[in-house]
mmCIF file of C-alpha atoms and ligand atoms in Angstrom:
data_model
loop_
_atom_site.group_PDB
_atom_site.id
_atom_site.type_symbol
_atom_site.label_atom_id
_atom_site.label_comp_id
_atom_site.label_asym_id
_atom_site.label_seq_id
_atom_site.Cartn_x
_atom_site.Cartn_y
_atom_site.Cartn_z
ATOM 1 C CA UNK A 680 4.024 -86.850 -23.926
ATOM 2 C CA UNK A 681 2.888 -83.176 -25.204
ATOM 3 C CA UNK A 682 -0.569 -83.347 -26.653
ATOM 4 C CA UNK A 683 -0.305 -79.998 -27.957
ATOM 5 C CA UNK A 684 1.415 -78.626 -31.423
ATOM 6 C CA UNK A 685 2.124 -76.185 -33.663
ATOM 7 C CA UNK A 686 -1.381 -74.597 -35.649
ATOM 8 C CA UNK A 687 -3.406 -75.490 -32.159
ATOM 9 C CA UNK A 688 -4.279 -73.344 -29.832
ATOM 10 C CA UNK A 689 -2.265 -73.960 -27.179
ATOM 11 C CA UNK A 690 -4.339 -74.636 -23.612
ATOM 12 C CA UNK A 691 -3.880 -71.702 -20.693
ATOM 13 C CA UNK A 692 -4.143 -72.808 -17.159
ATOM 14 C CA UNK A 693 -4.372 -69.381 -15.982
ATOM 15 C CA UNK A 694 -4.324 -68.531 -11.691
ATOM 16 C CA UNK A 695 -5.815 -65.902 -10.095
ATOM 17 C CA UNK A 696 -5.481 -65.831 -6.232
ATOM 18 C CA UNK A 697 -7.351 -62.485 -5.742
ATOM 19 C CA UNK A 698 -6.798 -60.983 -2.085
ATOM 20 C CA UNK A 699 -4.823 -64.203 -0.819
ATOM 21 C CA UNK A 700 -1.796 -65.888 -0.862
ATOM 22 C CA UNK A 701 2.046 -64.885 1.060
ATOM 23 C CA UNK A 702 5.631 -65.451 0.015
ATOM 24 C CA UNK A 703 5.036 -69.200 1.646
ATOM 25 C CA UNK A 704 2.275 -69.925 -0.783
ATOM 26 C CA UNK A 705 4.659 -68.412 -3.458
ATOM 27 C CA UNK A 706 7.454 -70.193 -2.493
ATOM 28 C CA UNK A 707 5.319 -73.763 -1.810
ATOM 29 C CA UNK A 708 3.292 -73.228 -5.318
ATOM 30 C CA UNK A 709 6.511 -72.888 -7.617
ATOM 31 C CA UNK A 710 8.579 -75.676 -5.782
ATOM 32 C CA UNK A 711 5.531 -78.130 -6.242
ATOM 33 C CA UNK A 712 4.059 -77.311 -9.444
ATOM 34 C CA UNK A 713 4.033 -79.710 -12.186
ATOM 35 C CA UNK A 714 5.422 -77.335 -14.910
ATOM 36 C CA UNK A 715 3.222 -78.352 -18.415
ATOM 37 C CA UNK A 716 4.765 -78.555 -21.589
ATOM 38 C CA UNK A 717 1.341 -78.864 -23.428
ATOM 39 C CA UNK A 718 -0.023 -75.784 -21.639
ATOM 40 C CA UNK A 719 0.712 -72.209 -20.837
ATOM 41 C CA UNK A 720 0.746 -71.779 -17.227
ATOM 42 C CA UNK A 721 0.046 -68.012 -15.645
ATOM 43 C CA UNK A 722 0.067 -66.857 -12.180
ATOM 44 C CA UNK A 723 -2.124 -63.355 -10.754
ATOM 45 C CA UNK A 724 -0.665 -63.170 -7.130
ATOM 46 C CA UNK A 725 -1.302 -59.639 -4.940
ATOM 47 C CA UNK A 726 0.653 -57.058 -6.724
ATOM 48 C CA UNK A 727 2.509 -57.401 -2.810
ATOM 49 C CA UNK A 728 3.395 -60.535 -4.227
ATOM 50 C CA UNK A 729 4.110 -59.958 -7.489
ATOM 51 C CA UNK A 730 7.564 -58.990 -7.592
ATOM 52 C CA UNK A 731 8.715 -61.710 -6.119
ATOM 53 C CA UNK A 732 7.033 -64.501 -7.750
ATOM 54 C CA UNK A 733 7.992 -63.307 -11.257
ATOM 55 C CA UNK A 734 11.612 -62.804 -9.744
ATOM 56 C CA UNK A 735 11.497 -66.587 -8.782
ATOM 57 C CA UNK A 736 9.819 -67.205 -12.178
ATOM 58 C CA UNK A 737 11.917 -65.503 -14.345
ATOM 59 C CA UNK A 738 14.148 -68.456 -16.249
ATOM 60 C CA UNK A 739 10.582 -70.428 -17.237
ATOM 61 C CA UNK A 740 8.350 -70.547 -19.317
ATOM 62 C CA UNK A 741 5.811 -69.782 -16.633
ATOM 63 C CA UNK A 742 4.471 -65.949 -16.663
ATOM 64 C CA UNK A 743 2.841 -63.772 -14.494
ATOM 65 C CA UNK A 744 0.411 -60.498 -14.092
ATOM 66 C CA UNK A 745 -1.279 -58.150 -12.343
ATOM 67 C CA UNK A 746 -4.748 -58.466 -10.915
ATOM 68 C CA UNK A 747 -5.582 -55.119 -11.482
ATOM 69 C CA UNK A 748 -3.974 -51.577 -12.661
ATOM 70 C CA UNK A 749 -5.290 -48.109 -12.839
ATOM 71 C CA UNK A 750 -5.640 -45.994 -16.358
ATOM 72 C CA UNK A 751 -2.469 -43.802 -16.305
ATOM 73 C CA UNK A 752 1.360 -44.753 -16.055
ATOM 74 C CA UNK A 753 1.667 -42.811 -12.952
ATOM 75 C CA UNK A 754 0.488 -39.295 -10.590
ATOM 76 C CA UNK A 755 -1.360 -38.538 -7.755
ATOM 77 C CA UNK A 756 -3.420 -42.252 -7.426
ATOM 78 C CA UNK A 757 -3.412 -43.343 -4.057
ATOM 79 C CA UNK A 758 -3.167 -46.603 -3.694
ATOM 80 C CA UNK A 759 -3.323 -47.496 -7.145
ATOM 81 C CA UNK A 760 -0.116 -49.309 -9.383
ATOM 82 C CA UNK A 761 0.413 -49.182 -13.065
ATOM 83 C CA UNK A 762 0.594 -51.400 -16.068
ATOM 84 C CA UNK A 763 4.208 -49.309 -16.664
ATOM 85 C CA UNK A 764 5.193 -50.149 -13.222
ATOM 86 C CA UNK A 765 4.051 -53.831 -13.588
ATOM 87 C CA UNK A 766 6.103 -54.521 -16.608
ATOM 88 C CA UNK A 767 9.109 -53.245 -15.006
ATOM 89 C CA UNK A 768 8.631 -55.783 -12.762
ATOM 90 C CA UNK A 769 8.989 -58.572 -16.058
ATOM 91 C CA UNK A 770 5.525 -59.511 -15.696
ATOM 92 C CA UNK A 771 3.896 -59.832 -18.981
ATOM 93 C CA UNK A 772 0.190 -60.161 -18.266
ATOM 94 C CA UNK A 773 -2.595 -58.167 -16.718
ATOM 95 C CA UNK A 774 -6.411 -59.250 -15.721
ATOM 96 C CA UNK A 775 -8.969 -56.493 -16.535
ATOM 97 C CA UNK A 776 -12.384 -56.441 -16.505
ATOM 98 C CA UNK A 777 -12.832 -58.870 -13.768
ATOM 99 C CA UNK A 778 -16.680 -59.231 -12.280
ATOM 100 C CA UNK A 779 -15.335 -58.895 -8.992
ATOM 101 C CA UNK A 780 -13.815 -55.538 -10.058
ATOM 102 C CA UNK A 781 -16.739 -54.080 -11.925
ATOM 103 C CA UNK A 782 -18.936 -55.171 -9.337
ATOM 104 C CA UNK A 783 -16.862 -53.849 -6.104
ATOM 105 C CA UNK A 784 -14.679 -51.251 -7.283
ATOM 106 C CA UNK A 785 -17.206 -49.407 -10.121
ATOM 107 C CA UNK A 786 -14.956 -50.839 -13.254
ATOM 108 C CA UNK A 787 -17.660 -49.524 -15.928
ATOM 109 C CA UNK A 788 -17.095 -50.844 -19.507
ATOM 110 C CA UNK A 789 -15.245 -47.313 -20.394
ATOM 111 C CA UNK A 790 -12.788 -47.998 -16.990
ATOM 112 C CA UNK A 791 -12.155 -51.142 -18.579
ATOM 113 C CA UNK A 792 -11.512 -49.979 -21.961
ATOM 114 C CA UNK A 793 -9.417 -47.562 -20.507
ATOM 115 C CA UNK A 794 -7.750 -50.066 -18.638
ATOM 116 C CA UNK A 795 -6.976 -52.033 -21.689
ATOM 117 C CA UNK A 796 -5.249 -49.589 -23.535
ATOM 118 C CA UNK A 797 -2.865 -48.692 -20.785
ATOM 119 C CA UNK A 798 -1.845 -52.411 -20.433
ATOM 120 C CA UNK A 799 -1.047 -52.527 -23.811
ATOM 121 C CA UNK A 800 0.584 -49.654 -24.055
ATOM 122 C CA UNK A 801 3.016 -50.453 -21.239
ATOM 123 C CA UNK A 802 3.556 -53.874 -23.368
ATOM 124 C CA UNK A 803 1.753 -56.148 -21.147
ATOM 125 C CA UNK A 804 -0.792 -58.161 -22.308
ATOM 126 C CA UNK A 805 -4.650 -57.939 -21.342
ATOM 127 C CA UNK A 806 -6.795 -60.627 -19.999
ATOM 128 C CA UNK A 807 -10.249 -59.007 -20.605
ATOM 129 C CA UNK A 808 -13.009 -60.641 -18.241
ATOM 130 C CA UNK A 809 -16.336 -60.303 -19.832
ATOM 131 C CA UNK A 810 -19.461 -62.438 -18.787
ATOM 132 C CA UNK A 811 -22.920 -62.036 -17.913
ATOM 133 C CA UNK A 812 -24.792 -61.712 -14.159
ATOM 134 C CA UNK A 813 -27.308 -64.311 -13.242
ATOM 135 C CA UNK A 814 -30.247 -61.707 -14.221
ATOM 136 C CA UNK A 815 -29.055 -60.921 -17.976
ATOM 137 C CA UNK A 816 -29.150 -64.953 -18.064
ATOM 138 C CA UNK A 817 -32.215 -65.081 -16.998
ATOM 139 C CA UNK A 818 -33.482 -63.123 -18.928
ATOM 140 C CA UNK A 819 -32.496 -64.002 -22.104
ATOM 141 C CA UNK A 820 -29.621 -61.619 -22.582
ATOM 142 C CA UNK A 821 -26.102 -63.201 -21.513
ATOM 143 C CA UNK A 822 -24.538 -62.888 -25.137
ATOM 144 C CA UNK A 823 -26.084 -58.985 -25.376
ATOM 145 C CA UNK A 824 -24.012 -58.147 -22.308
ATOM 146 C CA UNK A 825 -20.819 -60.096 -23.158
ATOM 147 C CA UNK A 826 -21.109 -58.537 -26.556
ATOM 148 C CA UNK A 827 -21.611 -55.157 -24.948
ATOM 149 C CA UNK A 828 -18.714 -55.551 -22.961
ATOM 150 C CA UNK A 829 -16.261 -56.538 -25.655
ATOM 151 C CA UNK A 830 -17.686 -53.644 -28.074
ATOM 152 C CA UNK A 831 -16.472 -51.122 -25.814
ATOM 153 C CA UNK A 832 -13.473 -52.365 -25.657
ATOM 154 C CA UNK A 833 -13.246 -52.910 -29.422
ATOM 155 C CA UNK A 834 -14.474 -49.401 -29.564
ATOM 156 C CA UNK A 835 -11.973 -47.712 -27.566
ATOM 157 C CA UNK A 836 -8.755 -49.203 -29.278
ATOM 158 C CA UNK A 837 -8.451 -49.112 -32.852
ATOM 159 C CA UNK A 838 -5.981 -52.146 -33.619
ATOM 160 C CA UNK A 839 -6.211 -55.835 -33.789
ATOM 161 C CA UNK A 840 -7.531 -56.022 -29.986
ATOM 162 C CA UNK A 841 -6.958 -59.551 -29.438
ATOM 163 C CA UNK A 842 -3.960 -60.920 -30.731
ATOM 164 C CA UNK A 843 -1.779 -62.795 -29.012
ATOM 165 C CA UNK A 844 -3.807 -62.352 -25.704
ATOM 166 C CA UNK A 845 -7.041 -63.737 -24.543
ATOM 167 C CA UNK A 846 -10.157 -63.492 -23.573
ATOM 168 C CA UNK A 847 -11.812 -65.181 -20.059
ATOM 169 C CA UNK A 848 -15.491 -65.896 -20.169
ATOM 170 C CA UNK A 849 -16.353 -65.915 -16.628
ATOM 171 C CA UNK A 850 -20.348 -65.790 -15.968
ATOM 172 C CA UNK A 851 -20.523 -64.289 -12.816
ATOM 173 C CA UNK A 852 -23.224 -66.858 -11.383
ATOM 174 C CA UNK A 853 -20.490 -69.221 -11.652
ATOM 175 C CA UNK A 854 -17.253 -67.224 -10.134
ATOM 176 C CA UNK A 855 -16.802 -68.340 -6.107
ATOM 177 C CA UNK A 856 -20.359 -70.218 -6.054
ATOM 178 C CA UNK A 857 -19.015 -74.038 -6.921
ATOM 179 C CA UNK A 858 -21.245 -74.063 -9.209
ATOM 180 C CA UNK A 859 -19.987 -74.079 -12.839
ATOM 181 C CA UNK A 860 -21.081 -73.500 -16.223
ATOM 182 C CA UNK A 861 -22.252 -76.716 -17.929
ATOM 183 C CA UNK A 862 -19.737 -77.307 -20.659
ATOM 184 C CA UNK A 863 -22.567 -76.868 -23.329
ATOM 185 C CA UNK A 864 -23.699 -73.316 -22.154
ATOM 186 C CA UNK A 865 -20.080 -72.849 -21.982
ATOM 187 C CA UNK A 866 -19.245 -73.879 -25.355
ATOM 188 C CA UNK A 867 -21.982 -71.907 -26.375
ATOM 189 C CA UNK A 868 -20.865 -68.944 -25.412
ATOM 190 C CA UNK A 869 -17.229 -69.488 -26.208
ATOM 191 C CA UNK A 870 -18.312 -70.108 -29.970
ATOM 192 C CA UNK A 871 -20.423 -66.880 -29.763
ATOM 193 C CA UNK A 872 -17.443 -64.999 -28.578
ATOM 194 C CA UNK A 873 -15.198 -66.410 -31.524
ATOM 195 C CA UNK A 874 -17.893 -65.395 -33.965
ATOM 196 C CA UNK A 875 -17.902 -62.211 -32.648
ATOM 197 C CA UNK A 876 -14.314 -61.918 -32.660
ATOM 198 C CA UNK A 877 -14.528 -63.184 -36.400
ATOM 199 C CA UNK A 878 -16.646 -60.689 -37.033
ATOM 200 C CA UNK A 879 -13.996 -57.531 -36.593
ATOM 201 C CA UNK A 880 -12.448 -58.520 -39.921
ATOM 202 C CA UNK A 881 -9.072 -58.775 -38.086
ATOM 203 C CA UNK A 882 -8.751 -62.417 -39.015
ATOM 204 C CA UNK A 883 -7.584 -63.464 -35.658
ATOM 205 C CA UNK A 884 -10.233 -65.607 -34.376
ATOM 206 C CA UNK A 885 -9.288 -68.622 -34.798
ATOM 207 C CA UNK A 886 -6.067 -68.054 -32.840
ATOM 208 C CA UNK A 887 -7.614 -66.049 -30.172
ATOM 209 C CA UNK A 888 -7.356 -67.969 -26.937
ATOM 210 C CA UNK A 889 -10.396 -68.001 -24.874
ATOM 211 C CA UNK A 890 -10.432 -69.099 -21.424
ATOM 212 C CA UNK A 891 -13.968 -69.991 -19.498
ATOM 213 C CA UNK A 892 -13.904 -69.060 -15.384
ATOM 214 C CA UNK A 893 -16.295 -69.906 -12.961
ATOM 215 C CA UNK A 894 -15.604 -72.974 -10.268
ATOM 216 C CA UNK A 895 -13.456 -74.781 -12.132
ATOM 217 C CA UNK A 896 -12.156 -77.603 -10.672
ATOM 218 C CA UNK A 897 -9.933 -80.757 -11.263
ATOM 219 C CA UNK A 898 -13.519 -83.161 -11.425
ATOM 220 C CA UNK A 899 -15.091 -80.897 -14.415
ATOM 221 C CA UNK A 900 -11.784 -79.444 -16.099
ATOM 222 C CA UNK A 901 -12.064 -82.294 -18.484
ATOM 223 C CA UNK A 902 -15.282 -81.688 -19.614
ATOM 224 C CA UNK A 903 -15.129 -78.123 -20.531
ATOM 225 C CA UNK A 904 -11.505 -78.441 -22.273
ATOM 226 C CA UNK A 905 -13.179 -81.000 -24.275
ATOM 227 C CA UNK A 906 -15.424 -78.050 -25.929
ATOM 228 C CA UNK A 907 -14.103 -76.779 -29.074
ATOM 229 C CA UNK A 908 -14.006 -73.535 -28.317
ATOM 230 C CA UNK A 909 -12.643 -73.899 -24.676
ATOM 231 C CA UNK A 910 -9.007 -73.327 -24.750
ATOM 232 C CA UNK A 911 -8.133 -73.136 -21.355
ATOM 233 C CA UNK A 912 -9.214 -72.000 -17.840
ATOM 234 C CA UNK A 913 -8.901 -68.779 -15.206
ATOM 235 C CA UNK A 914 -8.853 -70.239 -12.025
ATOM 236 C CA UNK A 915 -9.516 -68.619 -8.655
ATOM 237 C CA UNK A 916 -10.158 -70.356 -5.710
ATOM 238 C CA UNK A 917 -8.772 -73.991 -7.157
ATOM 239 C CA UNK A 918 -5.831 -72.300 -8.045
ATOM 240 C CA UNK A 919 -4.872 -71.698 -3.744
ATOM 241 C CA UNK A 920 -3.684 -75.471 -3.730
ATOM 242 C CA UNK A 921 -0.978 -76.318 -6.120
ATOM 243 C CA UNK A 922 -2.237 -79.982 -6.254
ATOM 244 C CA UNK A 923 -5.891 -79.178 -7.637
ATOM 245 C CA UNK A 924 -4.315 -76.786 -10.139
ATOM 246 C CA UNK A 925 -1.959 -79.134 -10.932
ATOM 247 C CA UNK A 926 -4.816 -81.869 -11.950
ATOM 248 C CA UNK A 927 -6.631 -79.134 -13.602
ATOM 249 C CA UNK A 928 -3.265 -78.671 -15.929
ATOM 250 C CA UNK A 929 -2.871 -82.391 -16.204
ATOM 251 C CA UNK A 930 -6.709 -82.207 -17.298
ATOM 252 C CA UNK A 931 -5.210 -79.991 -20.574
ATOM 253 C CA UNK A 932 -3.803 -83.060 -22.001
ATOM 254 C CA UNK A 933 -7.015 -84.790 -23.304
HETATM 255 C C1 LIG B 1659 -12.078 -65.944 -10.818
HETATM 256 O O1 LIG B 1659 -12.069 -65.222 -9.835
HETATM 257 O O2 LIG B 1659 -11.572 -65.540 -11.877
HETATM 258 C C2 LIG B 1659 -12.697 -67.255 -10.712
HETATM 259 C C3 LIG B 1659 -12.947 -67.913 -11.793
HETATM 260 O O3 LIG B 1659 -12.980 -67.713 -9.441
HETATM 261 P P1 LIG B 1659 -13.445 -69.188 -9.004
HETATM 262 O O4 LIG B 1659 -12.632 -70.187 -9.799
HETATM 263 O O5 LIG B 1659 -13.171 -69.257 -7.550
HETATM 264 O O6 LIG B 1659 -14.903 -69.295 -9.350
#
């Protein structure tokens, strides 16, 4: 029985299989996942893959993105797709902002912002990454960074940023090292996000989605979706076997 209703914010079990996956693991993941009514399930394959997951996808509710696009609809970008070219597909979604991205591929905050606006203009809808290193937690200065990162953002795009789409909070001590957040600094920073969010006057806060990243796993899913401010996960390595993610989305129902 669904959990979830109308005036909630509904739980996002959100997959992001960075460089890996094939048409098997396509093809395996969609015939054995457990499809949630009480949660919004997406799916970030290889743009190789992309096509042909949504394709497979395309009569549920179950939607799909891009990893990654470039700035501009299209021209001389080797190598590079487009959020334009990405909603032809029928995806819906885009990640951007991603640690991984801003740490390996020099993603600055103005790429990003950049970034953001082309998703939305091609219609898709942006899943900006923001969270802090290991260093600006040590020293004192996670929420400074996260905030930095969603100013510019903010900055660079002059509507209602957020609605309808979502934010992931993914500290990036805790992306790819098993070793999570604790669901209190977490929470923490979820409800600092909110507030921030709150505090753009565009009244869409409390509806904003916000999804924490960082080793989750079916054994501490339940703890951080119990946080109020946790409304769902971005999954990466977890997400490679359709039976953990499928415990992490049966973890959405408490
Ligand atoms: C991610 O890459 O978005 C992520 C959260 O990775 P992992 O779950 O493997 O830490």
């Amino acid at each position: 029985m669904s959990v979830w209703c109308q005036g909630m914010r509904k739980p996002i079990v959100a997959a992001n299989w960075k460089m890996n996956g094939s048409l098997e693991l396509c093809e395996h993941f969609t015939g054995n996942l457990v499809r949630p009514d009480y949660a919004d399930v997406w799916i970030f394959p290889t743009a190789l893959h992309l096509g042909s997951l949504t394709d497979s996808l395309r009569d549920t509710e179950i939607a799909t993105g891009a990893q990654n696009v470039w700035c501009e609809p299209n021209g001389a970008y080797t190598g590079e797709i487009s959020a334009t070219m990405v909603a032809t597909l029928g995806a819906q979604l885009a990640l951007v902002g991603h640690s991984e991205r801003r740490a390996s591929f020099g993603d600055s905050d103005e790429v990003v912002a950049k970034k953001f606006k082309s998703i939305t203009d091609a219609g898709l809808k942006p899943v900006l990454c923001v969270g802090e290193t290991l260093e600006e937690r040590e020293s004192g200065l996670a929420f400074e960074a996260v905030e930095r990162q969603l100013n510019v953002v903010e900055e660079a795009w002059d509507r209602p940023v957020y609605l309808h789409e979502a934010i992931a909070y993914e500290p990036v001590w805790a992306i790819g090292t098993g070793k999570a957040a604790t669901a209190e600094i977490a929470q923490e920073m979820h409800a600092l996000i909110r507030n921030h969010v709150d505090g753009n006057g565009s009244g869409e806060s409390q509806a904003l989605r916000i999804l924490y990243g960082g080793s989750v796993k079916a054994v501490n899913a339940p703890e951080l979706i119990a946080q109020e401010d946790i409304d769902g996960f971005l999954v990466g390595g977890a997400s490679l076997d359709v039976n953990e993610f499928n415990q992490i989305c049966e973890a959405m129902k408490s």
